[in-house]
Short mmCIF file of C-alpha atoms in Angstrom, two decimals:
data_model
loop_
_atom_site.label_atom_id
_atom_site.label_comp_id
_atom_site.label_asym_id
_atom_site.label_seq_id
_atom_site.Cartn_x
_atom_site.Cartn_y
_atom_site.Cartn_z
CA ASP J 63 5.28 207.12 89.96
CA ILE J 64 2.82 207.76 87.14
CA GLN J 65 4.35 206.95 83.75
CA MET J 66 3.49 209.13 80.75
CA THR J 67 4.00 207.49 77.37
CA GLN J 68 3.97 209.68 74.30
CA SER J 69 3.49 208.53 70.74
CA PRO J 70 4.96 208.81 68.29
CA SER J 71 8.50 209.56 69.46
CA SER J 72 9.03 211.51 66.29
CA LEU J 73 7.13 212.45 63.17
CA SER J 74 7.72 214.22 59.89
CA ALA J 75 5.13 216.66 58.65
CA SER J 76 4.71 219.46 56.16
CA VAL J 77 3.69 223.07 56.65
CA GLY J 78 -0.10 223.19 56.68
CA ASP J 79 -0.55 219.64 57.99
CA ARG J 80 -2.65 218.66 60.98
CA VAL J 81 -0.52 216.89 63.60
CA THR J 82 -1.73 214.85 66.58
CA ILE J 83 0.47 213.76 69.46
CA THR J 84 -0.82 211.26 72.01
CA CYS J 85 0.05 210.86 75.67
CA ARG J 86 -1.10 207.89 77.74
CA ALA J 87 -0.91 207.81 81.54
CA SER J 88 -0.22 204.62 83.50
CA GLN J 89 -3.28 205.34 85.66
CA SER J 90 -6.27 207.64 85.53
CA ILE J 91 -5.24 211.25 86.13
CA SER J 92 -8.50 213.09 85.48
CA ARG J 93 -7.50 216.15 83.43
CA TYR J 94 -4.19 216.89 85.13
CA VAL J 95 -2.13 217.10 81.95
CA ASN J 96 -0.08 219.96 80.59
CA TRP J 97 1.71 220.29 77.25
CA TYR J 98 4.98 222.09 76.47
CA GLN J 99 6.96 222.96 73.36
CA GLN J 100 10.75 223.02 73.45
CA LYS J 101 13.02 224.27 70.69
CA PRO J 102 16.74 223.38 70.60
CA GLY J 103 18.75 225.30 73.17
CA LYS J 104 15.67 226.92 74.64
CA ALA J 105 13.56 226.47 77.74
CA PRO J 106 10.20 224.71 77.42
CA LYS J 107 7.12 226.83 76.75
CA LEU J 108 3.68 226.08 78.21
CA LEU J 109 1.06 225.52 75.50
CA VAL J 110 -1.91 223.85 77.18
CA TYR J 111 -2.79 223.28 80.83
CA ALA J 112 -5.47 221.20 82.52
CA ALA J 113 -5.78 219.05 79.39
CA SER J 114 -7.54 221.60 77.18
CA SER J 115 -7.00 225.18 78.38
CA LEU J 116 -4.88 227.23 76.03
CA GLN J 117 -2.18 229.26 77.76
CA SER J 118 -2.39 233.00 77.14
CA GLY J 119 -0.58 234.07 73.98
CA VAL J 120 -0.48 230.60 72.42
CA PRO J 121 -1.89 230.43 68.88
CA SER J 122 -5.32 228.86 68.53
CA ARG J 123 -4.00 226.22 66.11
CA PHE J 124 -2.83 224.38 69.25
CA SER J 125 -5.47 222.43 71.13
CA GLY J 126 -5.57 219.74 73.78
CA SER J 127 -8.12 217.13 74.72
CA GLY J 128 -8.64 214.02 76.80
CA SER J 129 -9.29 212.82 80.31
CA GLY J 130 -8.57 209.77 82.39
CA THR J 131 -5.59 208.06 80.77
CA ASP J 132 -5.57 209.27 77.15
CA PHE J 133 -4.70 212.76 76.00
CA THR J 134 -3.91 214.46 72.73
CA LEU J 135 -2.23 217.62 71.55
CA THR J 136 -3.31 218.73 68.10
CA ILE J 137 -1.61 221.28 65.91
CA SER J 138 -3.78 222.31 63.00
CA ASN J 139 -2.21 224.07 60.02
CA LEU J 140 1.38 223.37 61.09
CA GLN J 141 3.63 226.42 60.77
CA PRO J 142 7.43 226.58 60.28
CA GLU J 143 7.90 227.80 63.86
CA ASP J 144 6.10 224.71 65.22
CA PHE J 145 8.93 222.33 64.41
CA ALA J 146 10.11 221.43 67.89
CA THR J 147 9.87 218.75 70.58
CA TYR J 148 6.63 218.46 72.55
CA TYR J 149 6.24 217.08 76.06
CA CYS J 150 3.21 216.12 78.10
CA GLN J 151 3.33 216.35 81.91
CA GLN J 152 1.03 214.89 84.55
CA SER J 153 0.32 216.86 87.71
CA PHE J 154 -2.17 214.47 89.34
CA ASN J 155 0.34 213.12 91.83
CA THR J 156 3.81 214.07 92.87
CA PRO J 157 6.36 213.34 91.62
CA TRP J 158 5.07 215.18 88.59
CA THR J 159 6.33 213.36 85.51
CA PHE J 160 6.84 214.14 81.83
CA GLY J 161 6.48 212.07 78.73
CA GLN J 162 9.62 211.22 76.80
CA GLY J 163 8.90 213.82 74.13
CA THR J 164 7.74 213.89 70.52
CA LYS J 165 9.98 215.53 67.95
CA VAL J 166 8.14 217.17 65.07
CA GLU J 167 10.39 217.47 62.05
CA ILE J 168 10.01 218.95 58.60
CA LYS J 169 9.13 216.50 55.84
CA GLU I 132 8.08 241.79 82.29
CA VAL I 133 7.76 238.61 84.30
CA GLN I 134 10.99 236.67 84.13
CA LEU I 135 13.28 234.20 85.85
CA VAL I 136 16.99 234.73 85.33
CA GLN I 137 19.34 231.90 86.22
CA SER I 138 23.01 231.97 87.13
CA GLY I 139 25.64 231.11 84.58
CA ALA I 140 27.15 227.85 83.42
CA GLU I 141 29.24 225.88 85.88
CA VAL I 142 32.10 223.40 85.41
CA LYS I 143 32.90 221.39 88.51
CA LYS I 144 34.86 218.34 89.58
CA PRO I 145 33.27 215.27 91.17
CA GLY I 146 32.76 215.73 94.90
CA GLU I 147 32.59 219.50 94.75
CA SER I 148 29.63 221.48 96.02
CA LEU I 149 27.53 223.87 93.98
CA LYS I 150 24.63 226.26 94.41
CA ILE I 151 22.84 227.70 91.38
CA SER I 152 20.29 230.47 91.49
CA CYS I 153 17.08 231.66 89.89
CA THR I 154 16.13 235.31 90.38
CA ALA I 155 12.57 236.46 89.74
CA SER I 156 11.38 239.87 88.60
CA GLY I 157 8.16 241.45 87.42
CA TYR I 158 5.86 239.73 89.91
CA SER I 159 5.42 239.03 93.63
CA PHE I 160 8.00 236.31 94.25
CA PRO I 161 6.44 234.87 97.45
CA THR I 162 3.11 234.32 95.71
CA TYR I 163 4.13 231.60 93.26
CA TRP I 164 5.79 228.24 93.85
CA ILE I 165 9.09 227.67 92.00
CA ALA I 166 10.16 224.28 90.65
CA TRP I 167 13.43 222.88 89.38
CA VAL I 168 13.55 220.65 86.30
CA ARG I 169 16.53 218.63 85.04
CA GLN I 170 17.30 217.85 81.42
CA MET I 171 20.23 215.54 80.85
CA PRO I 172 22.06 215.84 77.51
CA GLY I 173 19.79 214.76 74.69
CA LYS I 174 17.09 213.60 77.09
CA GLY I 175 13.67 214.63 78.39
CA LEU I 176 12.46 216.68 81.31
CA GLU I 177 12.51 215.53 84.95
CA TRP I 178 10.74 217.31 87.80
CA MET I 179 13.10 217.56 90.77
CA GLY I 180 11.07 219.42 93.33
CA ILE I 181 9.23 222.60 94.19
CA ILE I 182 9.34 225.30 96.85
CA SER I 183 6.97 227.92 98.14
CA PRO I 184 9.04 231.10 98.57
CA ALA I 185 6.47 232.38 101.06
CA ASP I 186 7.25 229.81 103.75
CA SER I 187 9.93 227.57 102.15
CA ASP I 188 7.57 224.58 102.14
CA THR I 189 9.39 222.15 99.82
CA LYS I 190 8.46 218.94 98.04
CA TYR I 191 11.02 216.69 96.36
CA SER I 192 10.76 213.97 93.80
CA PRO I 193 11.89 210.73 95.47
CA SER I 194 14.51 210.45 92.71
CA PHE I 195 16.17 213.64 93.95
CA GLN I 196 15.35 213.60 97.68
CA GLY I 197 18.61 213.64 99.60
CA GLN I 198 20.62 214.36 96.46
CA VAL I 199 19.89 218.09 96.20
CA THR I 200 18.57 220.90 98.37
CA ILE I 201 16.04 223.46 97.17
CA SER I 202 15.80 226.75 99.02
CA ALA I 203 14.59 230.30 98.55
CA ASP I 204 15.29 233.78 99.89
CA LYS I 205 12.21 235.92 99.44
CA SER I 206 14.06 239.07 100.50
CA ILE I 207 16.02 238.93 97.24
CA SER I 208 13.43 237.06 95.12
CA THR I 209 15.79 234.17 94.50
CA ALA I 210 15.44 230.40 94.53
CA TYR I 211 18.38 228.01 94.76
CA LEU I 212 19.34 224.47 93.88
CA GLN I 213 22.39 223.05 95.58
CA TRP I 214 24.54 219.95 95.72
CA SER I 215 26.98 218.98 98.47
CA GLY I 216 28.88 216.40 96.45
CA LEU I 217 28.51 216.48 92.68
CA GLN I 218 28.77 213.39 90.52
CA ALA I 219 29.38 213.07 86.80
CA SER I 220 25.76 211.96 86.45
CA ASP I 221 24.67 215.44 87.60
CA THR I 222 25.87 216.84 84.27
CA ALA I 223 22.75 218.41 82.80
CA MET I 224 20.81 221.55 82.07
CA TYR I 225 18.77 222.75 85.04
CA TYR I 226 15.71 224.95 84.67
CA CYS I 227 13.71 226.82 87.26
CA ALA I 228 10.06 227.35 86.45
CA ARG I 229 7.13 229.17 88.04
CA LEU I 230 3.95 227.33 88.92
CA ARG I 231 1.16 228.98 86.97
CA ASP I 232 -1.44 228.98 89.74
CA VAL I 233 -1.57 230.95 92.97
CA VAL I 234 -2.18 228.21 95.52
CA VAL I 235 -1.30 227.45 99.12
CA VAL I 236 -0.84 223.73 98.44
CA VAL I 237 0.52 222.41 95.14
CA SER I 238 -2.08 219.66 95.03
CA ALA I 239 -4.68 222.37 94.38
CA SER I 240 -2.88 223.60 91.27
CA SER I 241 -2.88 222.62 87.61
CA GLY I 242 0.81 221.80 88.04
CA ALA I 243 1.61 223.81 84.93
CA PHE I 244 4.74 225.94 84.66
CA ASP I 245 4.12 229.20 82.82
CA VAL I 246 7.44 231.04 83.21
CA TRP I 247 10.84 229.38 82.80
CA GLY I 248 14.39 230.47 83.40
CA GLN I 249 16.86 230.28 80.55
CA GLY I 250 18.58 227.27 82.10
CA THR I 251 21.93 226.68 83.82
CA THR I 252 24.33 224.15 82.35
CA VAL I 253 26.19 222.13 84.96
CA THR I 254 29.14 220.04 83.79
CA VAL I 255 30.83 217.68 86.23
CA SER I 256 34.08 216.21 84.99
CA SER I 257 37.43 215.26 86.43
#
């Protein structure tokens, strides 16, 4: 199975900050990475697919980049509603696997 | 509105069987693959498997192969996840999710899930 390692596991940030979350794959996966946001007690929400394509309806302050083994999700101008846990997911090979999550907390 | 509505919370004893459901509305159910994702208490997301409602072609994660059965009934726009003998370790939240892309084979897709059910909590305890 392809392992997805996110860093950091958690971070504290303030409203208005720029936040970057990294995801590293255990092998090259081209651009087969998707990013999700999950709030407590809620289902995950798709933010970015195919490494850098913004899902319809997602604010433009979210962006994704990367290819091969290293990927990033960036949130510019962090908003109060962005405090949540973020997951990357690889879809290069089944079984599709997720990173362990990055919790973004309020500083 | 495109949505997936899951069946309600379940409390079961070890060894019991269970079938939970995910009913789609607002789109053509046979057109999009449906996946199941597990989230154990306080933990991350795990992809269990995926089914094409059009022809019931199913792919399982090796971690879940033989442990669960994924099925679908396109006549009632519903996908299912079932267990024949629950264990305490099956205690988790289970989500169904729609594959974003319209594809015949999942390997041709982005693998992204754009619509999610609200989740079904399964508790297994003696």
